[in-house]
PDB file of C-alpha atoms in Angstrom:
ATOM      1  CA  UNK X  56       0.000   0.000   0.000  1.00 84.00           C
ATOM      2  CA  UNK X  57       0.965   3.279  -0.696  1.00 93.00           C
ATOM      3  CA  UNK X  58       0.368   6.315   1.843  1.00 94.00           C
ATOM      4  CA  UNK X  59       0.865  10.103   0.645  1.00 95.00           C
ATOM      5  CA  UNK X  60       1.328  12.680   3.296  1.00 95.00           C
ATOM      6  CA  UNK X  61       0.859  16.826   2.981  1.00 96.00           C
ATOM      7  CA  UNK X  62       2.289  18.611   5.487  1.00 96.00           C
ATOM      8  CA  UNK X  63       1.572  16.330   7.907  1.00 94.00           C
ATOM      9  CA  UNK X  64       3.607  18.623  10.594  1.00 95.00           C
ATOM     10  CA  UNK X  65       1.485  21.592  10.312  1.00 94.00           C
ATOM     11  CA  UNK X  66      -0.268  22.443  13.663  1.00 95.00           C
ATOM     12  CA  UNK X  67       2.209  20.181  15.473  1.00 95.00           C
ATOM     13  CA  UNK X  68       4.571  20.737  17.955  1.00 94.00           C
ATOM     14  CA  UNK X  69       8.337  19.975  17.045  1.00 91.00           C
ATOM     15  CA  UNK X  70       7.858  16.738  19.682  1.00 94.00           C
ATOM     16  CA  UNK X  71       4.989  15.493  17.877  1.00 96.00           C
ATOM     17  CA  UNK X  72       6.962  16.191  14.544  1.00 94.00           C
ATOM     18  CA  UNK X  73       9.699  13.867  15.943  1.00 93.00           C
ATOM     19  CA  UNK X  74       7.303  11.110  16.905  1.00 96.00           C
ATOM     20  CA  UNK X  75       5.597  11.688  13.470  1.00 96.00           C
ATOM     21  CA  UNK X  76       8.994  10.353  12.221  1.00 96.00           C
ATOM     22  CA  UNK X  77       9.147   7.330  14.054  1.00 96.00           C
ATOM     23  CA  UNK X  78       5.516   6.485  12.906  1.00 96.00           C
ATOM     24  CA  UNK X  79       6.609   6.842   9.111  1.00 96.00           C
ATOM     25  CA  UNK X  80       9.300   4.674  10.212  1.00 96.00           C
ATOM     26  CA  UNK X  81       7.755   2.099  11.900  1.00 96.00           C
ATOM     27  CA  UNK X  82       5.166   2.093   8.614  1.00 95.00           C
ATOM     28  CA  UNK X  83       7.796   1.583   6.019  1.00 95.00           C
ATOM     29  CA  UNK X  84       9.697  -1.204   7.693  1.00 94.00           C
ATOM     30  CA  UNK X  85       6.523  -2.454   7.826  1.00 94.00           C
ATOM     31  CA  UNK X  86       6.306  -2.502   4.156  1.00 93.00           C
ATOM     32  CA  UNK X  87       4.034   0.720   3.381  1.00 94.00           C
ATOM     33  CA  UNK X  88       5.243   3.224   0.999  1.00 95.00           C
ATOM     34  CA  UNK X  89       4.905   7.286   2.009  1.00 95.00           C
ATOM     35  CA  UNK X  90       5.395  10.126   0.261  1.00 96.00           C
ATOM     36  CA  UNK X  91       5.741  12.543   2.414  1.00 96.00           C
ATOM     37  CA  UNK X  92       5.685  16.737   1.523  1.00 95.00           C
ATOM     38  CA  UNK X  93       6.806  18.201   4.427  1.00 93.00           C
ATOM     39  CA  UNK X  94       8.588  21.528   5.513  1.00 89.00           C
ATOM     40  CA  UNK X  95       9.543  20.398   9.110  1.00 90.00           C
ATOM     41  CA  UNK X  96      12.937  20.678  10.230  1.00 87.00           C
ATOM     42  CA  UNK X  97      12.441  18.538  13.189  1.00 90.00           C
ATOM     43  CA  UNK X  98      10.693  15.880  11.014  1.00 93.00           C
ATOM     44  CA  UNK X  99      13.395  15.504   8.556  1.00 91.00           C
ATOM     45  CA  UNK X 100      16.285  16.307  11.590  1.00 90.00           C
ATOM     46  CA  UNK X 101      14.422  12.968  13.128  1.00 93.00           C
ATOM     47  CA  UNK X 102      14.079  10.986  10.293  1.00 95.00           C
ATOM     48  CA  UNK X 103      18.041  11.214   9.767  1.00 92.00           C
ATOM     49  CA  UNK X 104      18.370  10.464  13.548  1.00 95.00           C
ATOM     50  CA  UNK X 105      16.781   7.269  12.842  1.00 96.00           C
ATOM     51  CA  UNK X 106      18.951   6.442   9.988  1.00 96.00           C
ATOM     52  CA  UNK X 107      21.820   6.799  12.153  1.00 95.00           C
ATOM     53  CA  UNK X 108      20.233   4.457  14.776  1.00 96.00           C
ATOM     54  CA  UNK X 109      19.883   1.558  11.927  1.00 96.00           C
ATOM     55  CA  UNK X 110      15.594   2.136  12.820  1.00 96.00           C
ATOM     56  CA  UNK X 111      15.784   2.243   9.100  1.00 96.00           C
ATOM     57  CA  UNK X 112      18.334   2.055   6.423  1.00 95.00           C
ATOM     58  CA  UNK X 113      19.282   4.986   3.790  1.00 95.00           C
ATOM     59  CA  UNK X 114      18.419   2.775   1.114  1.00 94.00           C
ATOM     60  CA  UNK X 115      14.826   2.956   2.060  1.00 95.00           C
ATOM     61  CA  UNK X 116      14.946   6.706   2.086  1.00 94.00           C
ATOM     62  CA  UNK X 117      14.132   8.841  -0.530  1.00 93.00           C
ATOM     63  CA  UNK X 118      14.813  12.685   0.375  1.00 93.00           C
ATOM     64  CA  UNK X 119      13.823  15.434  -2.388  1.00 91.00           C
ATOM     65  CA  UNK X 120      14.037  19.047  -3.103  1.00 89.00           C
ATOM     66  CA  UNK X 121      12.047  20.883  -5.526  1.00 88.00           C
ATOM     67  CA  UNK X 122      13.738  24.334  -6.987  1.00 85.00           C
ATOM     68  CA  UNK X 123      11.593  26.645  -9.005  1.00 86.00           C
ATOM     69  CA  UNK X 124      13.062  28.897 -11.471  1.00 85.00           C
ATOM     70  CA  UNK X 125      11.638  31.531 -13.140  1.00 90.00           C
ATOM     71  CA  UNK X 126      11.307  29.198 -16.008  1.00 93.00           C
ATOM     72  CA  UNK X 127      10.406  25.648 -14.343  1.00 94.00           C
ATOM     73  CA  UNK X 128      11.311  23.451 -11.421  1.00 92.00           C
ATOM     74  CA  UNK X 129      13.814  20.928 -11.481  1.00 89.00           C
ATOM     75  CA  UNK X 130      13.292  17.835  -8.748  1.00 91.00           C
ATOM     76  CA  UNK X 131      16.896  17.208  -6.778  1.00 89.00           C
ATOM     77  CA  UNK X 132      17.752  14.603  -4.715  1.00 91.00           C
ATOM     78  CA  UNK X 133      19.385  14.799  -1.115  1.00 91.00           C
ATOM     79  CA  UNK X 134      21.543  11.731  -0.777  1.00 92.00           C
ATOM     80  CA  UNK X 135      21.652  10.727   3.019  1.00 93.00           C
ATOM     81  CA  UNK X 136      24.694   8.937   4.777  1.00 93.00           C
ATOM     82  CA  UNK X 137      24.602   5.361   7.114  1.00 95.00           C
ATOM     83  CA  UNK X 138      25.309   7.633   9.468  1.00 93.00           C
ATOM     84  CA  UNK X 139      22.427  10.366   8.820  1.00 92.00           C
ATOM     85  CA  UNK X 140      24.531  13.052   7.493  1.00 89.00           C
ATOM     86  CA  UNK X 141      24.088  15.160   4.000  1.00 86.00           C
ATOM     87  CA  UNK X 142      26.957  16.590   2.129  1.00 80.00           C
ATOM     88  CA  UNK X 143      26.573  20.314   2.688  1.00 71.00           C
ATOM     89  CA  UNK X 144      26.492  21.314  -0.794  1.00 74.00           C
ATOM     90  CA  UNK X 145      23.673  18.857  -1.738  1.00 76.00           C
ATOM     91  CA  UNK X 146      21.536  20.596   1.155  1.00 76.00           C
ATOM     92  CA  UNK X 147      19.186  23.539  -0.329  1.00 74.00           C
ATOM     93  CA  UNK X 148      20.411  26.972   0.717  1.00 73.00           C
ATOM     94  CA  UNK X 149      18.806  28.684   3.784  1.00 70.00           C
ATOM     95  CA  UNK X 150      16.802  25.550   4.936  1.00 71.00           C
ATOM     96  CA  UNK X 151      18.931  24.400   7.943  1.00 68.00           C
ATOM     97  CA  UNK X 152      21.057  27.179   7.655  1.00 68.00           C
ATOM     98  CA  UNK X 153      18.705  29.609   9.044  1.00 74.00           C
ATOM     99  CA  UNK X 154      17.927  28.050  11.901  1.00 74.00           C
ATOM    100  CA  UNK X 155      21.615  27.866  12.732  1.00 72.00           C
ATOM    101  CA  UNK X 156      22.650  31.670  12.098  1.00 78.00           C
ATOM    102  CA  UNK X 157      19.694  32.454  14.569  1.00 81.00           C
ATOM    103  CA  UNK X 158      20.839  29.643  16.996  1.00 79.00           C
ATOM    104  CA  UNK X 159      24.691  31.664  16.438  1.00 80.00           C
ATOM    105  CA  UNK X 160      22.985  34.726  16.726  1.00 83.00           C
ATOM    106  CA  UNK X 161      21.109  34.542  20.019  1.00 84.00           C
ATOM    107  CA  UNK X 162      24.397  32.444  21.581  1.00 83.00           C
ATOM    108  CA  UNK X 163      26.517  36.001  20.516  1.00 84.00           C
ATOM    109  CA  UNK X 164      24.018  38.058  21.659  1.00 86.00           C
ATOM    110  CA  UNK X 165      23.885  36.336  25.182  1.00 86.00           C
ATOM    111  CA  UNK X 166      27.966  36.082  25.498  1.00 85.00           C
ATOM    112  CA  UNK X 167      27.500  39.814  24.807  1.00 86.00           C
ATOM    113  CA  UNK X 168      25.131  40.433  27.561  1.00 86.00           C
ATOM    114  CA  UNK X 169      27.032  38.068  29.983  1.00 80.00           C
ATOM    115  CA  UNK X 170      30.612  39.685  29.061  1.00 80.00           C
ATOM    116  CA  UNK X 171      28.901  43.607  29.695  1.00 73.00           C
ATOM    117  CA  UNK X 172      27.535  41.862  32.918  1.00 73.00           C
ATOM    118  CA  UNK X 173      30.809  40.932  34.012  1.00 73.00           C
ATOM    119  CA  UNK X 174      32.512  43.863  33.140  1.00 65.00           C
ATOM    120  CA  UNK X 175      30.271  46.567  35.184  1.00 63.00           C
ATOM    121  CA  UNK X 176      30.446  44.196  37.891  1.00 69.00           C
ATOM    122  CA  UNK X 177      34.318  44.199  37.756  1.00 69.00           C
ATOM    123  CA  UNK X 178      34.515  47.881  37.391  1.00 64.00           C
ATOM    124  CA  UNK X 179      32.163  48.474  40.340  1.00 68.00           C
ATOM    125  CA  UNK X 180      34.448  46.645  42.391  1.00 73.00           C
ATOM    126  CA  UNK X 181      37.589  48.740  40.999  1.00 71.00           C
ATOM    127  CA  UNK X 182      38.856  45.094  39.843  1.00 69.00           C
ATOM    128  CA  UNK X 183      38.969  46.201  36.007  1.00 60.00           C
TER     129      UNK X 183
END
């Protein structure tokens, strides 16, 4: 049997998204085919988890990502490692990487914060 799968993330929380992974999981080993169309970081962060964990092999994985151009859209596939990893030039621009430059972001901003902390504490104590 075949399943197909919008979205199925949307209006879940990224826990739910994770466990919506195993479930696709547990249904292909089980010999169902999905298609799944999904946006979800978390979903597709999971599903590579359970790669690495041998829940399910690469083989049985197909991951795709559709460009449009102004002229048509081209279907590219996102080869995924034994051990869950993708080659960083066959990931699509700005999908992970977003989510890491805020993650960088907030983590500089905060140092910042802590380091001015520390400083007008050190210079009200005539230490600096």
């Amino acid at each position: 049997s075949i399943t197909i799968a919008e979205q199925p993330e949307i209006h879940l929380n990224p826990r739910l998204q994770c466990i919506l992974a195993d479930l696709f999981v547990q249904m292909a080993t089980s010999g169902h085919r999905i298609v799944v169309e999904t946006h979800s970081e978390h979903l597709i962060v999971s599903l590579r988890k359970l790669i690495a964990e041998q829940k399910i092999s690469p083989d049985q994985v197909g991951l795709y990502f559709v460009e449009r151009t102004a002229t048509a859209s081209t279907i590219r596939e996102i080869p995924i490692s034994k051990n869950g990893n993708i080659e960083r030039e066959a990931w699509p621009k700005g999908f992970f990487d977003e989510a890491l430059r805020e993650a960088l972001a907030l983590a500089t901003a905060q140092a910042k914060q802590n380091k001015d902390k520390k400083v007008a504490r050190e210079v009200s104590n005539g230490t600096h």
